[in-house]
Amino acid sequence: MHMFFVRHAESIANARGQWQGQLDYELSSEGIEQSRSLSKMFESSGLQPTRIYTSPLSRAYKTAKICFPNEKIVSIEDLQEGGAGVFSGKTMADIEEEYPDIAAEFQTTRNFNIVPGAESRYDIRRRASTIVDFLIKGHSDSDCVIVFTHSGLLMYIISVLVGMNRVWVLRIPNTGVFEFIIDPDRWTAGDSKQGSVNRFQIMKFADISHLVK
């Protein structure tokens, strides 16, 4: 099966440098243009998705809708971004002023577990595992699945997909595209006897070539 993961286009909060978490922000004018460029890329590739899923948050849903205006798009709650707690809606300058001790530690560790009200990293990892399990086991080898979601959650999804316990910080640009080829019939997370490597490929990784003019 072909599986694509896409980070949403630029939102108003992205443009302002605000943490979003699960707050809902619309696309910026730049984000709308990015979505149109992404749409052209999908159209020119001749891609014919059999399933399209999105986070229910506007910045992801609107990106998906611009790309596939005539296709059925299914919202899944588990695809929304991780909750950012007291960071939500704030810039880093705001956080440094309001929560200086937390900001200082966070700048060093990037550990959201110290942020009051934030979704635990354990819970985000569990969500990512649930999503990957559904996407692979719930679809066949002939499917082409496209998923629109968020950068924070994507770090965990990628970690689960490639079978790592460690989560790496990934700088995922707006509309960054990940493309995988996965054999759902041979899928067992962490199984080294998965058969031909041709059945498990990473084709694109945070790709934004569609934005290059």
Tab-separated table of C-alpha atoms in Angstrom, residues 132-133 136-137 159-164 182-195 199-200:
chain	number	residue	atom	x	y	z
A	132	VAL	CA	-0.518	3.320	12.736
A	133	ASP	CA	-2.231	0.087	13.735
A	136	ILE	CA	-2.011	-0.536	8.265
A	137	LYS	CA	-4.238	-3.306	9.570
A	159	SER	CA	8.926	6.660	15.281
A	160	VAL	CA	6.244	3.961	15.455
A	161	LEU	CA	6.374	3.292	11.702
A	162	VAL	CA	10.119	2.695	11.609
A	163	GLY	CA	10.060	0.636	14.810
A	164	MET	CA	12.010	2.938	17.134
A	182	ILE	CA	4.123	-0.792	3.247
A	183	ASP	CA	2.963	-4.365	2.846
A	184	PRO	CA	0.113	-4.681	5.366
A	185	ASP	CA	0.084	-8.464	5.010
A	186	ARG	CA	3.686	-8.693	6.214
A	187	TRP	CA	3.516	-5.919	8.769
A	188	THR	CA	4.638	-6.744	12.254
A	189	ALA	CA	6.181	-3.849	14.152
A	190	GLY	CA	9.780	-4.629	14.977
A	191	ASP	CA	9.857	-7.871	12.982
A	192	SER	CA	13.255	-8.277	11.316
A	193	LYS	CA	11.935	-11.139	9.158
A	194	GLN	CA	9.599	-8.930	7.151
A	195	GLY	CA	10.606	-10.293	3.760
A	199	ARG	CA	7.768	-4.090	0.340
A	200	PHE	CA	8.875	-1.532	2.927
